Amino acid sequence: MSARVFQSAAASVRITAGEFVAAYRGMLTARLFEEKISALYRGGKIVGGVYVGRGQEAFSYALGGQLDRRQGDVFAGLIRDQAGRTAFGEPLIDAARTYLGKVTGPMHGRDGNIHRGRPRDGMPAMISHLGTSVSVVNGMLMAKRFRGEAGYVGGATAGDGATSTGAFHEGLNQAAVEKLPLVIAVADNQFAYSTPTRRQYACEDLVDRAVGYGITGYSIDATDLMACLETFRIAIARARAGEGPQLVVGKLLRLSGHGEHDDASYVPDTARSGRFGRDCLVLARERILEDCFESPESLESLEAEVQDFIEETFTQAQGEEAPNPLQDDWRTLS
């Protein structure tokens, strides 16, 4: 195996107790938000698909939460990246408004749930053609280069299935050739919808592909919040220092179906009970208490605050207006 591929990040960074607890708060916010939209979907209050990131919150937060919009960073999340989107700066009310089809949302009620973004704020809208977001982020990074900007990093996410697309290969190859400051997070959640990884790729680990692209790769247990935070901190720093693209592969399991319409009956019990079938949120909470990052009372207070925030967010969004076809300007937004 090439020396440029790391099975885990070296312990050269330190994540403080405060940072770890903040990450747990971000993960919990995403989890409770998505539980709420799932309930609204089942109650017929949300039209279209609902796709949640249950089990992926640590991996998603660790990238989105450690990028810095003040330095010109960009973040392109996908359908299971609510934790990363919120951590990067997406107002949760924007997400709620979009799922509920409110005219006050960033898409003005014109596009459903997941296809939302604010490109001027470094958040391109999610693209359903998986793998394509890599080339979009590349374009944003190249534009910054042409304008003479410096010190920025682009973050993009993908699933194991997306790595099999031509768009992913072309985008990552371009980023490698141009030595773009790209950090790409591949959530290897063992299934591309219902297709198991053994039917997707023949290499032992997706991180092995980093050698072929000539970039640095990392393979981590994405159920471990500390490992996620440490690894992405190193990857972001290396990309920012001019070392080119960084490929981070996180091993985990979707703890839900592909979407709320899918019962995930194709997932075997051995996967659910395996190492990567553990719940990253539960593990993070256990570590906070075991390592005395917070007292049980303080942690419970934090959790109550997050629950109240979620309820307040949806109460506000549900009270806002839907689009009015007789009054709204339906021309393409500039």
GROMACS .gro file of C-alpha atoms in nm:
model
  334
    1MET     CA    1   0.000   0.000   0.000
    2SER     CA    2   0.133   0.346  -0.089
    3ALA     CA    3   0.273   0.560   0.190
    4ARG     CA    4   0.029   0.827   0.074
    5VAL     CA    5  -0.264   0.619   0.195
    6PHE     CA    6  -0.340   0.620   0.567
    7GLN     CA    7  -0.568   0.371   0.739
    8SER     CA    8  -0.636   0.634   1.001
    9ALA     CA    9  -0.519   0.983   1.077
   10ALA     CA   10  -0.213   1.020   1.294
   11ALA     CA   11  -0.284   1.158   1.638
   12SER     CA   12  -0.121   1.490   1.548
   13VAL     CA   13  -0.427   1.699   1.624
   14ARG     CA   14  -0.616   1.749   1.944
   15ILE     CA   15  -0.993   1.771   1.963
   16THR     CA   16  -1.098   1.947   2.281
   17ALA     CA   17  -1.384   1.836   2.503
   18GLY     CA   18  -1.574   2.149   2.400
   19GLU     CA   19  -1.533   2.071   2.032
   20PHE     CA   20  -1.646   1.714   2.083
   21VAL     CA   21  -1.958   1.822   2.273
   22ALA     CA   22  -2.033   2.086   2.007
   23ALA     CA   23  -2.011   1.813   1.744
   24TYR     CA   24  -2.250   1.597   1.944
   25ARG     CA   25  -2.493   1.889   1.958
   26GLY     CA   26  -2.470   1.926   1.581
   27MET     CA   27  -2.526   1.555   1.526
   28LEU     CA   28  -2.823   1.551   1.763
   29THR     CA   29  -2.974   1.856   1.592
   30ALA     CA   30  -2.961   1.679   1.257
   31ARG     CA   31  -3.098   1.354   1.401
   32LEU     CA   32  -3.396   1.518   1.575
   33PHE     CA   33  -3.467   1.740   1.274
   34GLU     CA   34  -3.481   1.439   1.045
   35GLU     CA   35  -3.695   1.242   1.288
   36LYS     CA   36  -3.940   1.533   1.272
   37ILE     CA   37  -3.949   1.548   0.892
   38SER     CA   38  -3.991   1.170   0.879
   39ALA     CA   39  -4.294   1.196   1.106
   40LEU     CA   40  -4.438   1.478   0.894
   41TYR     CA   41  -4.377   1.273   0.580
   42ARG     CA   42  -4.563   0.975   0.722
   43GLY     CA   43  -4.844   1.212   0.820
   44GLY     CA   44  -4.877   1.341   0.464
   45LYS     CA   45  -4.741   1.687   0.547
   46ILE     CA   46  -4.436   1.661   0.320
   47VAL     CA   47  -4.461   1.596  -0.054
   48GLY     CA   48  -4.177   1.416  -0.229
   49GLY     CA   49  -3.903   1.198  -0.089
   50VAL     CA   50  -3.743   1.215   0.253
   51TYR     CA   51  -3.389   1.081   0.289
   52VAL     CA   52  -3.221   1.086   0.627
   53GLY     CA   53  -2.861   1.056   0.742
   54ARG     CA   54  -2.922   0.836   1.044
   55GLY     CA   55  -2.587   0.678   1.127
   56GLN     CA   56  -2.389   0.919   0.910
   57GLU     CA   57  -2.402   1.229   1.130
   58ALA     CA   58  -2.049   1.202   1.272
   59PHE     CA   59  -1.888   1.168   0.929
   60SER     CA   60  -2.096   1.450   0.781
   61TYR     CA   61  -2.052   1.691   1.070
   62ALA     CA   62  -1.675   1.636   1.086
   63LEU     CA   63  -1.632   1.778   0.736
   64GLY     CA   64  -1.900   2.049   0.727
   65GLY     CA   65  -1.826   2.165   1.079
   66GLN     CA   66  -1.453   2.209   1.025
   67LEU     CA   67  -1.465   2.396   0.696
   68ASP     CA   68  -1.460   2.774   0.735
   69ARG     CA   69  -1.686   3.000   0.528
   70ARG     CA   70  -1.485   3.302   0.646
   71GLN     CA   71  -1.186   3.169   0.452
   72GLY     CA   72  -1.393   3.118   0.140
   73ASP     CA   73  -1.451   2.745   0.187
   74VAL     CA   74  -1.736   2.573   0.004
   75PHE     CA   75  -1.936   2.265   0.097
   76ALA     CA   76  -2.147   2.047  -0.131
   77GLY     CA   77  -2.352   1.804   0.075
   78LEU     CA   78  -2.584   1.530  -0.042
   79ILE     CA   79  -2.908   1.374   0.083
   80ARG     CA   80  -2.761   1.239   0.409
   81ASP     CA   81  -2.562   1.548   0.502
   82GLN     CA   82  -2.802   1.746   0.717
   83ALA     CA   83  -2.543   1.741   0.997
   84GLY     CA   84  -2.274   1.878   0.768
   85ARG     CA   85  -2.499   2.136   0.607
   86THR     CA   86  -2.615   2.275   0.940
   87ALA     CA   87  -2.261   2.274   1.078
   88PHE     CA   88  -2.134   2.462   0.772
   89GLY     CA   89  -2.393   2.733   0.826
   90GLU     CA   90  -2.722   2.641   0.660
   91PRO     CA   91  -2.997   2.789   0.881
   92LEU     CA   92  -3.214   2.502   0.999
   93ILE     CA   93  -3.520   2.713   0.927
   94ASP     CA   94  -3.418   2.709   0.559
   95ALA     CA   95  -3.424   2.330   0.559
   96ALA     CA   96  -3.761   2.318   0.735
   97ARG     CA   97  -3.912   2.573   0.496
   98THR     CA   98  -3.791   2.378   0.194
   99TYR     CA   99  -3.927   2.044   0.313
  100LEU     CA  100  -4.262   2.209   0.385
  101GLY     CA  101  -4.269   2.392   0.051
  102LYS     CA  102  -4.280   2.742   0.197
  103VAL     CA  103  -4.229   3.050  -0.020
  104THR     CA  104  -3.995   3.189   0.247
  105GLY     CA  105  -3.740   2.912   0.187
  106PRO     CA  106  -3.428   2.941  -0.028
  107MET     CA  107  -3.602   2.765  -0.319
  108HIS     CA  108  -3.921   2.972  -0.271
  109GLY     CA  109  -4.129   2.656  -0.255
  110ARG     CA  110  -4.038   2.566  -0.614
  111ASP     CA  111  -3.820   2.263  -0.556
  112GLY     CA  112  -3.858   1.985  -0.308
  113ASN     CA  113  -3.666   1.923   0.011
  114ILE     CA  114  -3.313   1.813  -0.075
  115HIS     CA  115  -3.238   2.032  -0.380
  116ARG     CA  116  -3.159   2.345  -0.187
  117GLY     CA  117  -2.857   2.565  -0.148
  118ARG     CA  118  -2.712   2.914  -0.138
  119PRO     CA  119  -2.419   2.915  -0.385
  120ARG     CA  120  -2.316   3.271  -0.299
  121ASP     CA  121  -2.264   3.151   0.058
  122GLY     CA  122  -2.050   2.858  -0.057
  123MET     CA  123  -2.332   2.602  -0.051
  124PRO     CA  124  -2.422   2.473  -0.400
  125ALA     CA  125  -2.757   2.301  -0.429
  126MET     CA  126  -2.753   1.923  -0.406
  127ILE     CA  127  -2.750   1.741  -0.743
  128SER     CA  128  -2.934   1.412  -0.778
  129HIS     CA  129  -2.691   1.287  -1.042
  130LEU     CA  130  -2.446   1.156  -0.786
  131GLY     CA  131  -2.078   1.229  -0.839
  132THR     CA  132  -2.152   1.548  -1.029
  133SER     CA  133  -2.102   1.771  -0.728
  134VAL     CA  134  -1.727   1.701  -0.742
  135SER     CA  135  -1.693   1.884  -1.073
  136VAL     CA  136  -1.917   2.165  -0.947
  137VAL     CA  137  -1.691   2.220  -0.646
  138ASN     CA  138  -1.389   2.199  -0.877
  139GLY     CA  139  -1.537   2.481  -1.082
  140MET     CA  140  -1.594   2.694  -0.775
  141LEU     CA  141  -1.235   2.634  -0.663
  142MET     CA  142  -1.095   2.711  -1.008
  143ALA     CA  143  -1.293   3.035  -1.017
  144LYS     CA  144  -1.138   3.137  -0.686
  145ARG     CA  145  -0.794   3.055  -0.825
  146PHE     CA  146  -0.856   3.266  -1.135
  147ARG     CA  147  -0.962   3.556  -0.914
  148GLY     CA  148  -0.638   3.535  -0.723
  149GLU     CA  149  -0.792   3.417  -0.398
  150ALA     CA  150  -0.602   3.186  -0.162
  151GLY     CA  151  -0.645   2.980   0.153
  152TYR     CA  152  -0.979   2.820   0.062
  153VAL     CA  153  -1.087   2.454   0.066
  154GLY     CA  154  -1.375   2.278  -0.105
  155GLY     CA  155  -1.562   1.994   0.060
  156ALA     CA  156  -1.774   1.747  -0.136
  157THR     CA  157  -1.954   1.433  -0.026
  158ALA     CA  158  -2.037   1.109  -0.202
  159GLY     CA  159  -2.155   0.759  -0.125
  160ASP     CA  160  -1.987   0.436  -0.225
  161GLY     CA  161  -2.224   0.406  -0.521
  162ALA     CA  162  -2.132   0.751  -0.652
  163THR     CA  163  -1.768   0.649  -0.680
  164SER     CA  164  -1.870   0.417  -0.965
  165THR     CA  165  -1.992   0.704  -1.182
  166GLY     CA  166  -1.800   0.867  -1.463
  167ALA     CA  167  -1.866   1.211  -1.318
  168PHE     CA  168  -1.693   1.118  -0.992
  169HIS     CA  169  -1.388   0.980  -1.173
  170GLU     CA  170  -1.358   1.276  -1.409
  171GLY     CA  171  -1.402   1.527  -1.130
  172LEU     CA  172  -1.151   1.364  -0.896
  173ASN     CA  173  -0.902   1.314  -1.178
  174GLN     CA  174  -0.926   1.682  -1.270
  175ALA     CA  175  -0.886   1.787  -0.906
  176ALA     CA  176  -0.576   1.569  -0.876
  177VAL     CA  177  -0.416   1.705  -1.194
  178GLU     CA  178  -0.489   2.065  -1.092
  179LYS     CA  179  -0.391   1.999  -0.728
  180LEU     CA  180  -0.713   2.160  -0.614
  181PRO     CA  181  -0.770   2.202  -0.239
  182LEU     CA  182  -1.053   1.948  -0.239
  183VAL     CA  183  -1.156   1.723   0.049
  184ILE     CA  184  -1.397   1.455  -0.063
  185ALA     CA  185  -1.583   1.248   0.194
  186VAL     CA  186  -1.699   0.907   0.071
  187ALA     CA  187  -1.953   0.746   0.302
  188ASP     CA  188  -1.906   0.377   0.236
  189ASN     CA  189  -2.240   0.274   0.386
  190GLN     CA  190  -2.225  -0.078   0.235
  191PHE     CA  191  -2.516  -0.029  -0.008
  192ALA     CA  192  -2.578   0.182  -0.317
  193TYR     CA  193  -2.952   0.189  -0.258
  194SER     CA  194  -2.990  -0.191  -0.237
  195THR     CA  195  -2.673  -0.299  -0.420
  196PRO     CA  196  -2.407  -0.430  -0.178
  197THR     CA  197  -2.049  -0.310  -0.211
  198ARG     CA  198  -1.928  -0.653  -0.322
  199ARG     CA  199  -2.124  -0.592  -0.645
  200GLN     CA  200  -1.987  -0.238  -0.684
  201TYR     CA  201  -1.609  -0.259  -0.662
  202ALA     CA  202  -1.340  -0.525  -0.651
  203CYS     CA  203  -1.073  -0.344  -0.452
  204GLU     CA  204  -1.041  -0.427  -0.084
  205ASP     CA  205  -1.113  -0.070   0.029
  206LEU     CA  206  -1.225   0.235  -0.169
  207VAL     CA  207  -0.932   0.427  -0.024
  208ASP     CA  208  -0.703   0.211  -0.242
  209ARG     CA  209  -0.819   0.423  -0.535
  210ALA     CA  210  -0.637   0.725  -0.393
  211VAL     CA  211  -0.308   0.576  -0.513
  212GLY     CA  212  -0.431   0.565  -0.871
  213TYR     CA  213  -0.535   0.929  -0.861
  214GLY     CA  214  -0.207   1.032  -0.699
  215ILE     CA  215  -0.378   1.181  -0.394
  216THR     CA  216  -0.378   1.123  -0.020
  217GLY     CA  217  -0.637   0.884   0.120
  218TYR     CA  218  -0.768   0.791   0.463
  219SER     CA  219  -0.989   0.500   0.570
  220ILE     CA  220  -1.168   0.541   0.903
  221ASP     CA  221  -1.441   0.399   1.122
  222ALA     CA  222  -1.708   0.662   1.060
  223THR     CA  223  -1.909   0.555   1.366
  224ASP     CA  224  -1.628   0.704   1.579
  225LEU     CA  225  -1.681   1.080   1.611
  226MET     CA  226  -1.330   1.144   1.742
  227ALA     CA  227  -1.170   0.963   1.449
  228CYS     CA  228  -1.388   1.161   1.207
  229LEU     CA  229  -1.301   1.496   1.364
  230GLU     CA  230  -0.929   1.422   1.378
  231THR     CA  231  -0.907   1.287   1.025
  232PHE     CA  232  -1.099   1.568   0.857
  233ARG     CA  233  -0.900   1.828   1.053
  234ILE     CA  234  -0.579   1.682   0.911
  235ALA     CA  235  -0.723   1.646   0.559
  236ILE     CA  236  -0.854   2.004   0.553
  237ALA     CA  237  -0.523   2.140   0.679
  238ARG     CA  238  -0.329   1.948   0.415
  239ALA     CA  239  -0.560   2.064   0.136
  240ARG     CA  240  -0.534   2.423   0.259
  241ALA     CA  241  -0.153   2.396   0.266
  242GLY     CA  242  -0.145   2.310  -0.106
  243GLU     CA  243  -0.110   1.931  -0.085
  244GLY     CA  244  -0.393   1.868  -0.330
  245PRO     CA  245  -0.709   1.657  -0.297
  246GLN     CA  246  -0.772   1.446   0.012
  247LEU     CA  247  -0.996   1.138  -0.008
  248VAL     CA  248  -1.156   1.031   0.320
  249VAL     CA  249  -1.347   0.702   0.316
  250GLY     CA  250  -1.572   0.644   0.615
  251LYS     CA  251  -1.697   0.293   0.694
  252LEU     CA  252  -2.052   0.291   0.833
  253LEU     CA  253  -2.403   0.159   0.773
  254ARG     CA  254  -2.720   0.344   0.684
  255LEU     CA  255  -2.940   0.297   0.989
  256SER     CA  256  -3.252   0.346   0.778
  257GLY     CA  257  -3.368   0.265   0.429
  258HIS     CA  258  -3.247   0.451   0.122
  259GLY     CA  259  -3.542   0.682   0.186
  260GLU     CA  260  -3.842   0.682   0.414
  261HIS     CA  261  -4.027   0.485   0.146
  262ASP     CA  262  -3.776   0.198   0.175
  263ASP     CA  263  -3.782  -0.063   0.454
  264ALA     CA  264  -3.418  -0.174   0.393
  265SER     CA  265  -3.521  -0.540   0.403
  266TYR     CA  266  -3.217  -0.622   0.185
  267VAL     CA  267  -2.975  -0.534   0.469
  268PRO     CA  268  -2.869  -0.858   0.645
  269ASP     CA  269  -2.869  -0.887   1.023
  270THR     CA  270  -2.494  -0.948   1.015
  271ALA     CA  271  -2.444  -0.594   0.882
  272ARG     CA  272  -2.676  -0.443   1.139
  273SER     CA  273  -2.499  -0.618   1.426
  274GLY     CA  274  -2.149  -0.560   1.290
  275ARG     CA  275  -1.893  -0.300   1.388
  276PHE     CA  276  -2.010  -0.044   1.135
  277GLY     CA  277  -2.375  -0.095   1.225
  278ARG     CA  278  -2.325   0.092   1.552
  279ASP     CA  279  -2.501   0.426   1.604
  280CYS     CA  280  -2.246   0.710   1.596
  281LEU     CA  281  -2.475   0.933   1.804
  282VAL     CA  282  -2.506   0.676   2.083
  283LEU     CA  283  -2.129   0.615   2.079
  284ALA     CA  284  -2.055   0.988   2.096
  285ARG     CA  285  -2.289   1.032   2.391
  286GLU     CA  286  -2.129   0.740   2.573
  287ARG     CA  287  -1.783   0.889   2.522
  288ILE     CA  288  -1.891   1.229   2.656
  289LEU     CA  289  -2.003   1.065   2.979
  290GLU     CA  290  -1.717   0.814   3.006
  291ASP     CA  291  -1.450   1.082   2.952
  292CYS     CA  292  -1.636   1.337   3.168
  293PHE     CA  293  -1.661   1.594   2.889
  294GLU     CA  294  -1.998   1.692   3.043
  295SER     CA  295  -2.192   1.587   3.348
  296PRO     CA  296  -2.506   1.378   3.292
  297GLU     CA  297  -2.717   1.675   3.405
  298SER     CA  298  -2.548   1.918   3.165
  299LEU     CA  299  -2.583   1.672   2.879
  300GLU     CA  300  -2.952   1.623   2.945
  301SER     CA  301  -2.996   2.001   2.953
  302LEU     CA  302  -2.819   2.030   2.617
  303GLU     CA  303  -3.044   1.764   2.468
  304ALA     CA  304  -3.356   1.939   2.596
  305GLU     CA  305  -3.236   2.267   2.441
  306VAL     CA  306  -3.190   2.100   2.104
  307GLN     CA  307  -3.535   1.940   2.120
  308ASP     CA  308  -3.694   2.276   2.201
  309PHE     CA  309  -3.504   2.439   1.914
  310ILE     CA  310  -3.633   2.179   1.668
  311GLU     CA  311  -3.992   2.228   1.782
  312GLU     CA  312  -3.962   2.607   1.761
  313THR     CA  313  -3.814   2.583   1.411
  314PHE     CA  314  -4.099   2.371   1.277
  315THR     CA  315  -4.364   2.577   1.454
  316GLN     CA  316  -4.232   2.885   1.275
  317ALA     CA  317  -4.200   2.715   0.936
  318GLN     CA  318  -4.542   2.555   0.947
  319GLY     CA  319  -4.701   2.893   1.012
  320GLU     CA  320  -4.549   3.053   0.703
  321GLU     CA  321  -4.707   3.084   0.358
  322ALA     CA  322  -4.695   2.844   0.068
  323PRO     CA  323  -4.639   2.978  -0.286
  324ASN     CA  324  -4.933   3.159  -0.444
  325PRO     CA  325  -4.949   3.075  -0.818
  326LEU     CA  326  -5.163   3.384  -0.881
  327GLN     CA  327  -4.912   3.625  -0.731
  328ASP     CA  328  -4.564   3.477  -0.740
  329ASP     CA  329  -4.311   3.552  -1.012
  330TRP     CA  330  -4.232   3.209  -1.156
  331ARG     CA  331  -3.948   3.320  -1.382
  332THR     CA  332  -3.610   3.157  -1.332
  333LEU     CA  333  -3.425   3.306  -1.039
  334SER     CA  334  -3.122   3.512  -1.136
   0.00000   0.00000   0.00000
